[in-house]
Structures are given as C-alpha cells and as structure tokens.
PDB file of C-alpha atoms in Angstrom:
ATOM      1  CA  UNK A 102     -12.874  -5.552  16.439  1.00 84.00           C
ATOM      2  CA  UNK A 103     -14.622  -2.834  14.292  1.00 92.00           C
ATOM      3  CA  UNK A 104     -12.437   0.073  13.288  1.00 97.00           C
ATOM      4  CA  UNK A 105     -13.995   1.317  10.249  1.00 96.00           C
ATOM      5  CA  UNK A 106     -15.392   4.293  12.121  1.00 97.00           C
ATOM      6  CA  UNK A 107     -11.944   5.665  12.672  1.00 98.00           C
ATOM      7  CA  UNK A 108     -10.986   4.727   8.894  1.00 98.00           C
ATOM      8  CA  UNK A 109     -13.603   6.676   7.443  1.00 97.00           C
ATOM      9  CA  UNK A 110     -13.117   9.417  10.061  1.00 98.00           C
ATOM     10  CA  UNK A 111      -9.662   9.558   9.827  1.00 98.00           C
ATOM     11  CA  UNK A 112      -8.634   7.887   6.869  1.00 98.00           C
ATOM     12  CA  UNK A 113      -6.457   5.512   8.637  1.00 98.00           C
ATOM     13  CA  UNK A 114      -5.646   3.260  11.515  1.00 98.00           C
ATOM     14  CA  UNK A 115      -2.320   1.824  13.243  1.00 98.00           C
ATOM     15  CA  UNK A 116      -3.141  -1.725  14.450  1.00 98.00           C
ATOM     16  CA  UNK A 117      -0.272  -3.792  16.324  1.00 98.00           C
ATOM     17  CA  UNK A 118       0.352  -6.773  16.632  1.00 98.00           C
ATOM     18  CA  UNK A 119      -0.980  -8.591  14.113  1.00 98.00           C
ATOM     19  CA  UNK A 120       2.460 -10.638  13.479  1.00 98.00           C
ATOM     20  CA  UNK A 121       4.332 -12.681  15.781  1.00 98.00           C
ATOM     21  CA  UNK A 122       8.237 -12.351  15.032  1.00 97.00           C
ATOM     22  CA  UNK A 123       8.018 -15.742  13.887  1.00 97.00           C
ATOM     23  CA  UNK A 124       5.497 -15.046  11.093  1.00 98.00           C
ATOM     24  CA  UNK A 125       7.754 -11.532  10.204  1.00 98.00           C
ATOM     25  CA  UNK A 126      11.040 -13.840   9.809  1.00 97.00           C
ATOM     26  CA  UNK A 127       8.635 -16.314   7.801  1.00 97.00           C
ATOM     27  CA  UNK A 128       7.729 -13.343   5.666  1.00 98.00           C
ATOM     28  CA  UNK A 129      11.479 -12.223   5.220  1.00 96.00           C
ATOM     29  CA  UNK A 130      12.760 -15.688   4.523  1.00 96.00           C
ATOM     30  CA  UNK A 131      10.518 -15.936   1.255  1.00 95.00           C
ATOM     31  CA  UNK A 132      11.816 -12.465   0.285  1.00 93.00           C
ATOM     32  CA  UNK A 133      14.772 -13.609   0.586  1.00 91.00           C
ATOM     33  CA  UNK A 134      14.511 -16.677  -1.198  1.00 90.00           C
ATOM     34  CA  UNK A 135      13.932 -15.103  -4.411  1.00 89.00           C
ATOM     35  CA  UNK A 136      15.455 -11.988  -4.345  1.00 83.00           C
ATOM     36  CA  UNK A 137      18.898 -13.224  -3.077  1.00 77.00           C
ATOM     37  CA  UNK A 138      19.599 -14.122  -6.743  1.00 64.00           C
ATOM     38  CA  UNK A 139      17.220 -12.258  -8.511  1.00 62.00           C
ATOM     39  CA  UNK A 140      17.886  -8.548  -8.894  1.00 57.00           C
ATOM     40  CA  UNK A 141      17.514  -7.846 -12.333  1.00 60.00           C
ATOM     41  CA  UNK A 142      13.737  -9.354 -12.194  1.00 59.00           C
ATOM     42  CA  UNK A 143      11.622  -6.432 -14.524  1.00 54.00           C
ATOM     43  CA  UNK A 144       9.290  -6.273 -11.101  1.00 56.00           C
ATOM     44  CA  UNK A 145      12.215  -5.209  -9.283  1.00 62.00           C
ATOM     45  CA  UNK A 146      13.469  -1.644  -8.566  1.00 56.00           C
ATOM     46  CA  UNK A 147      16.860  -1.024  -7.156  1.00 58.00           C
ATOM     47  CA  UNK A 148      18.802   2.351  -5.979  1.00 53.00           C
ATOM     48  CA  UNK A 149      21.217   3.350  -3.307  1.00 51.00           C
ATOM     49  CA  UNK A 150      18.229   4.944  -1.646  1.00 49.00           C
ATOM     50  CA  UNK A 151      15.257   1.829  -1.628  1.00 61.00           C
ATOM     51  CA  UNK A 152      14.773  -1.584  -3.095  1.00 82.00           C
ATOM     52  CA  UNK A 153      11.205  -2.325  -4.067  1.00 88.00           C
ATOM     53  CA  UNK A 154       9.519  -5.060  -5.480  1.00 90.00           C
ATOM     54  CA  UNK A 155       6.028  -4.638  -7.620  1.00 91.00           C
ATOM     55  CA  UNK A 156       3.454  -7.507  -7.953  1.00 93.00           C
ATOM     56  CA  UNK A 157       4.933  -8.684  -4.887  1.00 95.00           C
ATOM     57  CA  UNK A 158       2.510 -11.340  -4.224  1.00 95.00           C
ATOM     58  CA  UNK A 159       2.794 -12.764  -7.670  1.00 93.00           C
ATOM     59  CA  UNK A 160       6.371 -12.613  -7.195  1.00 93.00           C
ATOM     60  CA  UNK A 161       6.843 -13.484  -3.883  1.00 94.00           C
ATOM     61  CA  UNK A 162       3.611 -16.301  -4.095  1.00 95.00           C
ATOM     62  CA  UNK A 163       4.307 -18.350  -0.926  1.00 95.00           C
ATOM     63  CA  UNK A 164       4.670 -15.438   1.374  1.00 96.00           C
ATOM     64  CA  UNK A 165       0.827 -15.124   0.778  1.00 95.00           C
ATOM     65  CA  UNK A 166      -0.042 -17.393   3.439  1.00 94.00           C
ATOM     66  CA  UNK A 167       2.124 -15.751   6.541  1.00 97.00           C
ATOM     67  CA  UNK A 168       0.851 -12.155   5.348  1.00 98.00           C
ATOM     68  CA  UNK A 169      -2.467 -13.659   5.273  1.00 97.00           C
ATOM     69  CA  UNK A 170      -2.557 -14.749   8.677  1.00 97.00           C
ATOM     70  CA  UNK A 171      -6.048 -15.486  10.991  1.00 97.00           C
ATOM     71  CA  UNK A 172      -5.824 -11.797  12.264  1.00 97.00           C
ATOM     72  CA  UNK A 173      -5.569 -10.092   9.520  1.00 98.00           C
ATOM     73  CA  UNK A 174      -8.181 -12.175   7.724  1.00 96.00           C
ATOM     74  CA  UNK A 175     -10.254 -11.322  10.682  1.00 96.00           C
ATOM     75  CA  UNK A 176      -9.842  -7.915  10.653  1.00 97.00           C
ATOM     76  CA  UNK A 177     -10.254  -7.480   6.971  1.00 97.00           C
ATOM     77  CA  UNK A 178     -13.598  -9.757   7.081  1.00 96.00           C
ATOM     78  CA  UNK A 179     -15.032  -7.838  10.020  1.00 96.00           C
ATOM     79  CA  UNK A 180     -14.608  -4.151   8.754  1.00 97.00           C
ATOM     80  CA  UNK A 181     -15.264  -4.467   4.723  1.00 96.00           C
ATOM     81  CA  UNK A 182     -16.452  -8.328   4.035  1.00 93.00           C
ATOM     82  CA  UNK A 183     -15.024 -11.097   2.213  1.00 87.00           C
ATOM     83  CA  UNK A 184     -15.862  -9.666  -1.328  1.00 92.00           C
ATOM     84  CA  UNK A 185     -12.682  -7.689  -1.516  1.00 96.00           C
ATOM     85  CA  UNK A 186      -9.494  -8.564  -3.747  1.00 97.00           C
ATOM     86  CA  UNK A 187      -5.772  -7.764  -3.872  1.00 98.00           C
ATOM     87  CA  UNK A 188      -5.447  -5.298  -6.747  1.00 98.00           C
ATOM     88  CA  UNK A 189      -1.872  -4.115  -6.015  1.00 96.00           C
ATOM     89  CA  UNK A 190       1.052  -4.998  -3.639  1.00 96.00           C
ATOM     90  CA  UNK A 191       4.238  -3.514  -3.550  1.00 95.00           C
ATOM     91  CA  UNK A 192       7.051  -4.446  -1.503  1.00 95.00           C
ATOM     92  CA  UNK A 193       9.878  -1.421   0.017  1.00 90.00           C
ATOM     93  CA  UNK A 194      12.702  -1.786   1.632  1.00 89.00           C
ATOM     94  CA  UNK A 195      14.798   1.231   2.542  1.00 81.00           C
ATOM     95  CA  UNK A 196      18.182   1.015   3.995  1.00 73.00           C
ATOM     96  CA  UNK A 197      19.822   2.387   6.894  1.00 68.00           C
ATOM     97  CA  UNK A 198      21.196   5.111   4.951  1.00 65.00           C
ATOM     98  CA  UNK A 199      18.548   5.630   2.667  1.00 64.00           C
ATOM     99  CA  UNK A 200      17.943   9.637   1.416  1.00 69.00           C
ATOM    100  CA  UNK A 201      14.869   8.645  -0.387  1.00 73.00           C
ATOM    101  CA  UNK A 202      12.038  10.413   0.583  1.00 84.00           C
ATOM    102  CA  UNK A 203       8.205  10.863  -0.762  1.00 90.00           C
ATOM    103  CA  UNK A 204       6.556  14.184  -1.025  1.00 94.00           C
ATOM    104  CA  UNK A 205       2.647  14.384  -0.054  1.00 96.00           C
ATOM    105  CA  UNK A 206       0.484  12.610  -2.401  1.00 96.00           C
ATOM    106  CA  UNK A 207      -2.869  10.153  -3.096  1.00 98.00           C
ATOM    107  CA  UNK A 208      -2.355   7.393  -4.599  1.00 97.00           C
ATOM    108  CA  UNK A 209      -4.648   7.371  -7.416  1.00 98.00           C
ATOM    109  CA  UNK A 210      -4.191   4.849  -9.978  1.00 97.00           C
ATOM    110  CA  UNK A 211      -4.623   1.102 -10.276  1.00 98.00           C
ATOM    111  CA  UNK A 212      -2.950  -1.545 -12.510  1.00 97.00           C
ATOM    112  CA  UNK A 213      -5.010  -3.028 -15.475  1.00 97.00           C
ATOM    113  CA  UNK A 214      -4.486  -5.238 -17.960  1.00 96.00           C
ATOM    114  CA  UNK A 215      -4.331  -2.901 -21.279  1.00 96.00           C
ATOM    115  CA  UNK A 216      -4.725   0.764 -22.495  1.00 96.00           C
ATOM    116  CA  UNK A 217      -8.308   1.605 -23.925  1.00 96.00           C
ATOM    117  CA  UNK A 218     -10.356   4.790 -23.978  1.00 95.00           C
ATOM    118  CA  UNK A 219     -12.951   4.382 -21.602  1.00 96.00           C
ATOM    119  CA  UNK A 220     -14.652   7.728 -20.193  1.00 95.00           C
ATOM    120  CA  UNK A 221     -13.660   8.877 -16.893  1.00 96.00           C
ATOM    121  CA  UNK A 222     -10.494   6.594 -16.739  1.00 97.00           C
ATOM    122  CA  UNK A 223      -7.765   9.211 -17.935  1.00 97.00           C
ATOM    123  CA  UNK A 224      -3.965   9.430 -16.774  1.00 97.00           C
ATOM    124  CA  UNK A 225      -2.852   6.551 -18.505  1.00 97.00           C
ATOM    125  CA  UNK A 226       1.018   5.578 -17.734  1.00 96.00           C
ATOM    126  CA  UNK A 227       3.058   2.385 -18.211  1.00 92.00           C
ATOM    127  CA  UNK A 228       5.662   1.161 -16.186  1.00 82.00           C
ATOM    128  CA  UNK A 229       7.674  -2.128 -16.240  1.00 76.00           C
ATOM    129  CA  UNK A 230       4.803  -3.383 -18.773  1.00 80.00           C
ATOM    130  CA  UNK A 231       2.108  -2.516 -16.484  1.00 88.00           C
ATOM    131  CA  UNK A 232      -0.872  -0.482 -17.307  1.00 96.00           C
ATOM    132  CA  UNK A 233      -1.735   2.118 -14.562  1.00 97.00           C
ATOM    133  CA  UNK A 234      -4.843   4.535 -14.784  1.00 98.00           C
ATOM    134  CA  UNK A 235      -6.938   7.036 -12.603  1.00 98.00           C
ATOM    135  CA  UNK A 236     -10.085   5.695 -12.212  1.00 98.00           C
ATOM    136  CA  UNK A 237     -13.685   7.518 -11.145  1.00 97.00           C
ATOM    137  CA  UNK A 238     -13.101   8.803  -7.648  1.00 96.00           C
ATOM    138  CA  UNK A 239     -16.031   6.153  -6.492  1.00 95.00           C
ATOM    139  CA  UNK A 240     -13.661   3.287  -7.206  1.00 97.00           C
ATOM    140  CA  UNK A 241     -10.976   5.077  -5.404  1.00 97.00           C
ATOM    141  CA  UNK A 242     -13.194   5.937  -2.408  1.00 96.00           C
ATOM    142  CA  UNK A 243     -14.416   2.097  -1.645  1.00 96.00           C
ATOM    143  CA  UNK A 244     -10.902   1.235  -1.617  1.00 98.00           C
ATOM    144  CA  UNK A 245      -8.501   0.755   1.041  1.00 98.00           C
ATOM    145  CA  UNK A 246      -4.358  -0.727   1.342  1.00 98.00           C
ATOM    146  CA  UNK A 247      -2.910  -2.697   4.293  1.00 98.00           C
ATOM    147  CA  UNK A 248       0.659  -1.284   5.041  1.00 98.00           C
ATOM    148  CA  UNK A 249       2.807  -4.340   6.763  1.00 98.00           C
ATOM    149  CA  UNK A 250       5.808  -3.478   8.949  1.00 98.00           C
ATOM    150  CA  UNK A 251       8.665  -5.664   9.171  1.00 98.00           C
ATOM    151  CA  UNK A 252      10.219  -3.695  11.200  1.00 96.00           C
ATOM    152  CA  UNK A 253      10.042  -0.354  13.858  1.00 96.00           C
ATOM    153  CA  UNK A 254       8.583   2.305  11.905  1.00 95.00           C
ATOM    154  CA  UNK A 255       9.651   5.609  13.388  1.00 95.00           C
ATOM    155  CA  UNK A 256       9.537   8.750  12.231  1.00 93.00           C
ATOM    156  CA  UNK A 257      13.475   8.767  12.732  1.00 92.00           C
ATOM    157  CA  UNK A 258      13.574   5.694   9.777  1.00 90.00           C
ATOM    158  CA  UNK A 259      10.837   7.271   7.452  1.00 89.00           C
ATOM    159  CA  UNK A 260       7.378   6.789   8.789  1.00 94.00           C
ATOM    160  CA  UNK A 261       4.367   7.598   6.610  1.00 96.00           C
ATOM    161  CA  UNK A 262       2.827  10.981   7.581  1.00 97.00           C
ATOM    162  CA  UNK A 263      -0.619  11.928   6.825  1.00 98.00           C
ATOM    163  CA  UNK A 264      -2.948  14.321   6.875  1.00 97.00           C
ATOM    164  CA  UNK A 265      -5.426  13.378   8.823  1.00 98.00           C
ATOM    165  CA  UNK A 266      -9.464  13.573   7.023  1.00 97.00           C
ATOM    166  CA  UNK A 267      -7.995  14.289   3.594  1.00 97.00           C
ATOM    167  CA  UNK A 268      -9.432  11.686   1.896  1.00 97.00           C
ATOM    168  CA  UNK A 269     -12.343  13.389   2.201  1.00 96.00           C
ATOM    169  CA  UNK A 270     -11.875  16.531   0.210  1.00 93.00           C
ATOM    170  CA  UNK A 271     -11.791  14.427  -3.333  1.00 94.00           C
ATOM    171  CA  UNK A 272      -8.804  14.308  -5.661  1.00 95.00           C
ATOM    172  CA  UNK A 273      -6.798  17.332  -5.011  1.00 94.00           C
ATOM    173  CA  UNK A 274      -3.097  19.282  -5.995  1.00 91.00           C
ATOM    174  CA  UNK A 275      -0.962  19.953  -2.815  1.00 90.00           C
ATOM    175  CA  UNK A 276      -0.961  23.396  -3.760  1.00 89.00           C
ATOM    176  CA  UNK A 277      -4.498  23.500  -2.673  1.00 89.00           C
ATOM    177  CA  UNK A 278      -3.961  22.040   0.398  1.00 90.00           C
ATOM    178  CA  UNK A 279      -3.545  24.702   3.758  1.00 90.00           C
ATOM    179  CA  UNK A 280      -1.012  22.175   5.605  1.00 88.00           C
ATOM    180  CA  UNK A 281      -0.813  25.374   8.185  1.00 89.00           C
ATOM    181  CA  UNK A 282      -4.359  24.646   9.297  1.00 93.00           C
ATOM    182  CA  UNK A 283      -4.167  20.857   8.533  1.00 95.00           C
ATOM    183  CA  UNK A 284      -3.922  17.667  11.328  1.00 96.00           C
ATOM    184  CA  UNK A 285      -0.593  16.293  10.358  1.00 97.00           C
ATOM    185  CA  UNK A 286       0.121  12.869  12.275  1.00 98.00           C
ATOM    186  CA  UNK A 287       3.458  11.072  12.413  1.00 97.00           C
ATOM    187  CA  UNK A 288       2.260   7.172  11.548  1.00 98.00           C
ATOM    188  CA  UNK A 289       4.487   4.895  13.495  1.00 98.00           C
ATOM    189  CA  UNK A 290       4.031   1.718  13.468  1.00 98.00           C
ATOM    190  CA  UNK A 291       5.583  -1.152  15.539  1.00 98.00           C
ATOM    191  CA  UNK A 292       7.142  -4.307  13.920  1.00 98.00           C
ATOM    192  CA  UNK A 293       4.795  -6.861  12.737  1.00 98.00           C
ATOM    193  CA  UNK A 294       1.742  -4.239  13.208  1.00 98.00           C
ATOM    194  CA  UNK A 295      -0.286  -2.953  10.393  1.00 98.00           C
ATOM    195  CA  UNK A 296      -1.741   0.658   8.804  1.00 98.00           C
ATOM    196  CA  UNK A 297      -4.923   0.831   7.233  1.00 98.00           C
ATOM    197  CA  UNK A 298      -5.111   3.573   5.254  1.00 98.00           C
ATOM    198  CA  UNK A 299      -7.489   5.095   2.225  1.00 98.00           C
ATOM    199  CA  UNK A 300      -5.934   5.408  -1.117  1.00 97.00           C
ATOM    200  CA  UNK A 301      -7.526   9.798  -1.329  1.00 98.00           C
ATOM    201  CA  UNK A 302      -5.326  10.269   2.435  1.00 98.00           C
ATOM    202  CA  UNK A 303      -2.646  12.664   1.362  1.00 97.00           C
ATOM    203  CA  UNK A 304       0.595  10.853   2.620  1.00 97.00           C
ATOM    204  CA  UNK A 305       4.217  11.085   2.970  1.00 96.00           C
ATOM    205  CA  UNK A 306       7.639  10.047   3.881  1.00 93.00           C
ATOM    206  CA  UNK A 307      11.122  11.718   5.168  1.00 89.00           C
ATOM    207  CA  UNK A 308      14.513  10.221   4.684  1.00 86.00           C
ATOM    208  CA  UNK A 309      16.184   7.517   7.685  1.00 85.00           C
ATOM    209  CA  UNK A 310      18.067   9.891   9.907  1.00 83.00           C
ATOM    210  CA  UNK A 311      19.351   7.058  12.394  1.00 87.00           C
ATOM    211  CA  UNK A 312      20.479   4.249  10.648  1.00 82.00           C
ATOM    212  CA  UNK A 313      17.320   2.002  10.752  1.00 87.00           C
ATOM    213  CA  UNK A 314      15.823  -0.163   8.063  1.00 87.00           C
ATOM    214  CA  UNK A 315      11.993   0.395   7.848  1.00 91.00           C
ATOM    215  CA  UNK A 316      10.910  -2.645   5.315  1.00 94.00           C
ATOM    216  CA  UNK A 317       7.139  -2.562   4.631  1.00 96.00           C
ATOM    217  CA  UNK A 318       4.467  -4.283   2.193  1.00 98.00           C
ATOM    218  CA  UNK A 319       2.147  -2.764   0.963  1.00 98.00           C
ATOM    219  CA  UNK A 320      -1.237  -4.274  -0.685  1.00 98.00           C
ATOM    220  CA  UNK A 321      -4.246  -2.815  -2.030  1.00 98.00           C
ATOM    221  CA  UNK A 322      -7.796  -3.659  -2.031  1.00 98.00           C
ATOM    222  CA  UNK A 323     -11.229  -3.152  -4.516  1.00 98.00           C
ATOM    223  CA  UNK A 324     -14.659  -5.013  -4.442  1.00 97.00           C
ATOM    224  CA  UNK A 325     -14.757  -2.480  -7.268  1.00 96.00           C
ATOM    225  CA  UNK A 326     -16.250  -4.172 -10.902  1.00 96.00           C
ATOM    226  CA  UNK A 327     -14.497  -2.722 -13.812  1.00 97.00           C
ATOM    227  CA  UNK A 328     -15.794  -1.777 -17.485  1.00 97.00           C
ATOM    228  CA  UNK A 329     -15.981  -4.322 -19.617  1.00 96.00           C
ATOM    229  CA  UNK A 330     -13.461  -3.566 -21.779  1.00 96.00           C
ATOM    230  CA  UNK A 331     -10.749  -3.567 -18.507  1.00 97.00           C
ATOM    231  CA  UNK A 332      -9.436  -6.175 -15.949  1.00 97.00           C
ATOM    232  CA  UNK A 333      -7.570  -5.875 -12.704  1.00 97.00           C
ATOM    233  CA  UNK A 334      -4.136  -6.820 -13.627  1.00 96.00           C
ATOM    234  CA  UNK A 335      -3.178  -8.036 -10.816  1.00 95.00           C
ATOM    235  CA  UNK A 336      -6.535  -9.471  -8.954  1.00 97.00           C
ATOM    236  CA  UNK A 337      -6.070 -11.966  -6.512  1.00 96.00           C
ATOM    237  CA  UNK A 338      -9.067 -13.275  -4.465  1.00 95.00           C
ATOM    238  CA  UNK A 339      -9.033 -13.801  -1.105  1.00 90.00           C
ATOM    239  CA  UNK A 340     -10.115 -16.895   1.068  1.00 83.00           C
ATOM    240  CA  UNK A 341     -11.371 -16.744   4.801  1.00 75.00           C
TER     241      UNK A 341
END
C-alpha cells in the first residue's frame, strides 16, 4: 500500500500491525540476550528515567531479521525503493515510572565516521566516540525513520507528539514556531505497529503518567551519497 502521500503531507504515518506478538517477543528476546549482562557497553545509556541503546542494530545484530520482517520490507520497497540504507538506530526503553520527557525538536544530525571541514556540514558534536553533524537540509529532507513499538504507545506512557506539516517549513528554533495556530497530534501507536515519520517533523514526548512501559526502536534511513571526504558511520544496506 502507498502512503507516501500522507508522509509528505503530513510528515508522518501510524501503520499497525506490522508485527505479530511472536515476532515482538522475538525482538525482545535478542535485547535481552545481550543486555541482561551488558550494561556498561559504551553504546549503552542508563538512568532512572530511560535505558537506551545506540547502534542498536550493530549491537543487537540478530534482531535484524525479525525487525526486518516481509511487511515492513514491503512497505519500505513500495513507498521509497530498495536504494535506501540504515544510517542510525537507536533503541528506548522507558519504565513505568519514567519522568523523562523530550521537548519539541527535529532531529537534524547524522552519524559519520570522522570530523572534517566540509562546507555546509556544521554542528559538529561527539558522543560515545561517534561523530554527529547537521548536514544540507536536502539530505535531511529525502530522509525518513521507522519508529517500532514493542508495546501500547499512549499518550498516558509517553507517545511522540507532532506537529503536523512542520517538516515543511525548513530547519527552524521552537521559538519561531506559533504552536497556538499549529495541528498538534497525539501519535499513538499500537504494539507491534510502526510510525513513519520525517527527520524536519517537530516532535515530542511527555513523561509515563500510568505506570506503562512504552519500549520503541527507532531506525533511520538515507539513499543520500556523502562528500568524499565522509562516510555513514553506521550504514547498513538493506536486502528485499
């Protein structure tokens, strides 16, 4: 089924079942398997408020093939091609009890392999020996990130809310942003469904207020060539 209209109108799309809660256990089982052990992995980020896990599918490698599954291939295939790559996946878990909450923001860098002045690549930061940059808005626009939920996503356990369109206005401060006279929508999301989203689609999330996990992957996308001089740090191809 085509849904790119409504992801380029919108900036975003809730599609359900895509998982069975076979392939979601599947998916937490391999999570499990490494991180039962494994907390003090460099990748791994760990508070009273969220547990996350970057590079997840370098880290997590054999979780690949349930997340990977024939829908999702499908639906990725159908509505940008098979010439797009993973260039980022993070995984988040947040806890019943979690008080961790994100404010509105685009997400607007992407990992490389190494610092170098290039022109129009600027915001350079470094985290957990990862290279992180904002590219040219073009690179940003052709982009797009799969959001998978292992569990209910409700806006009781800290749902992603958007604002709808915004990733058409270009790279932009909050404080010029008139959320009065903006379409805010409240992204829930059912267990084993999926959110399409674009990277420029101002987004954010409140704290759990009843006691409900919300665990979620999250994995972008590029068809995007770099300059010469840089490499996608964490480019994985696909195969359909």
């Amino acid at each position: 089924m085509n849904y790119l209209n409504e992801i380029n109108s919108e900036g975003f799309i809730i599609i359900n079942n895509i998982y069975s809660n076979v392939e979601i256990e599947n998916i937490i089982l391999e999570i499990e398997k490494v991180t039962e052990n494994n907390t003090e992995n460099s990748t791994f980020r760990k508070s009273d408020g969220i547990f996350a896990i970057r590079q997840f599918h370098k880290e997590i490698p054999k979780s690949i093939e349930f997340i990977f599954n024939e829908k999702l291939k499908k639906i990725i295939e159908t509505n940008f091609g098979e010439h797009f790559f993973i260039t980022k996946s993070i995984y988040f878990d947040k806890p019943e009890k979690s008080n961790w909450f994100v404010a509105y923001h685009q997400d607007l860098t992407i990992s490389v392999n190494k610092k170098v002045e290039i022109e129009n690549y600027e915001n350079w930061t470094k985290k957990q020996n990862q290279f992180a940059v904002q590219p040219p808005n073009e690179i940003l626009e052709k982009n797009f990130t799969i959001r998978i939920h292992l569990d209910n996503t409700t806006k009781e356990n800290g749902a992603l809310k958007v604002i709808n369109k915004s990733h058409k206005k270009g790279v932009l401060r909050t404080d010029n942003i008139d959320f009065k006279h903006e379409i805010e929508t409240i992204c829930e999301v059912e267990k084993g469904g999926i959110m399409i989203m674009k990277p420029l689609l101002f987004h954010a999330s409140n704290k759990t207020t009843n006691n409900q996990k919300r665990r979620v992957i999250h994995i972008e996308f590029s068809n995007q060539k770099l300059p010469k001089e840089l490499k996608w740090s964490e480019k994985t191809n696909l195969t359909f």
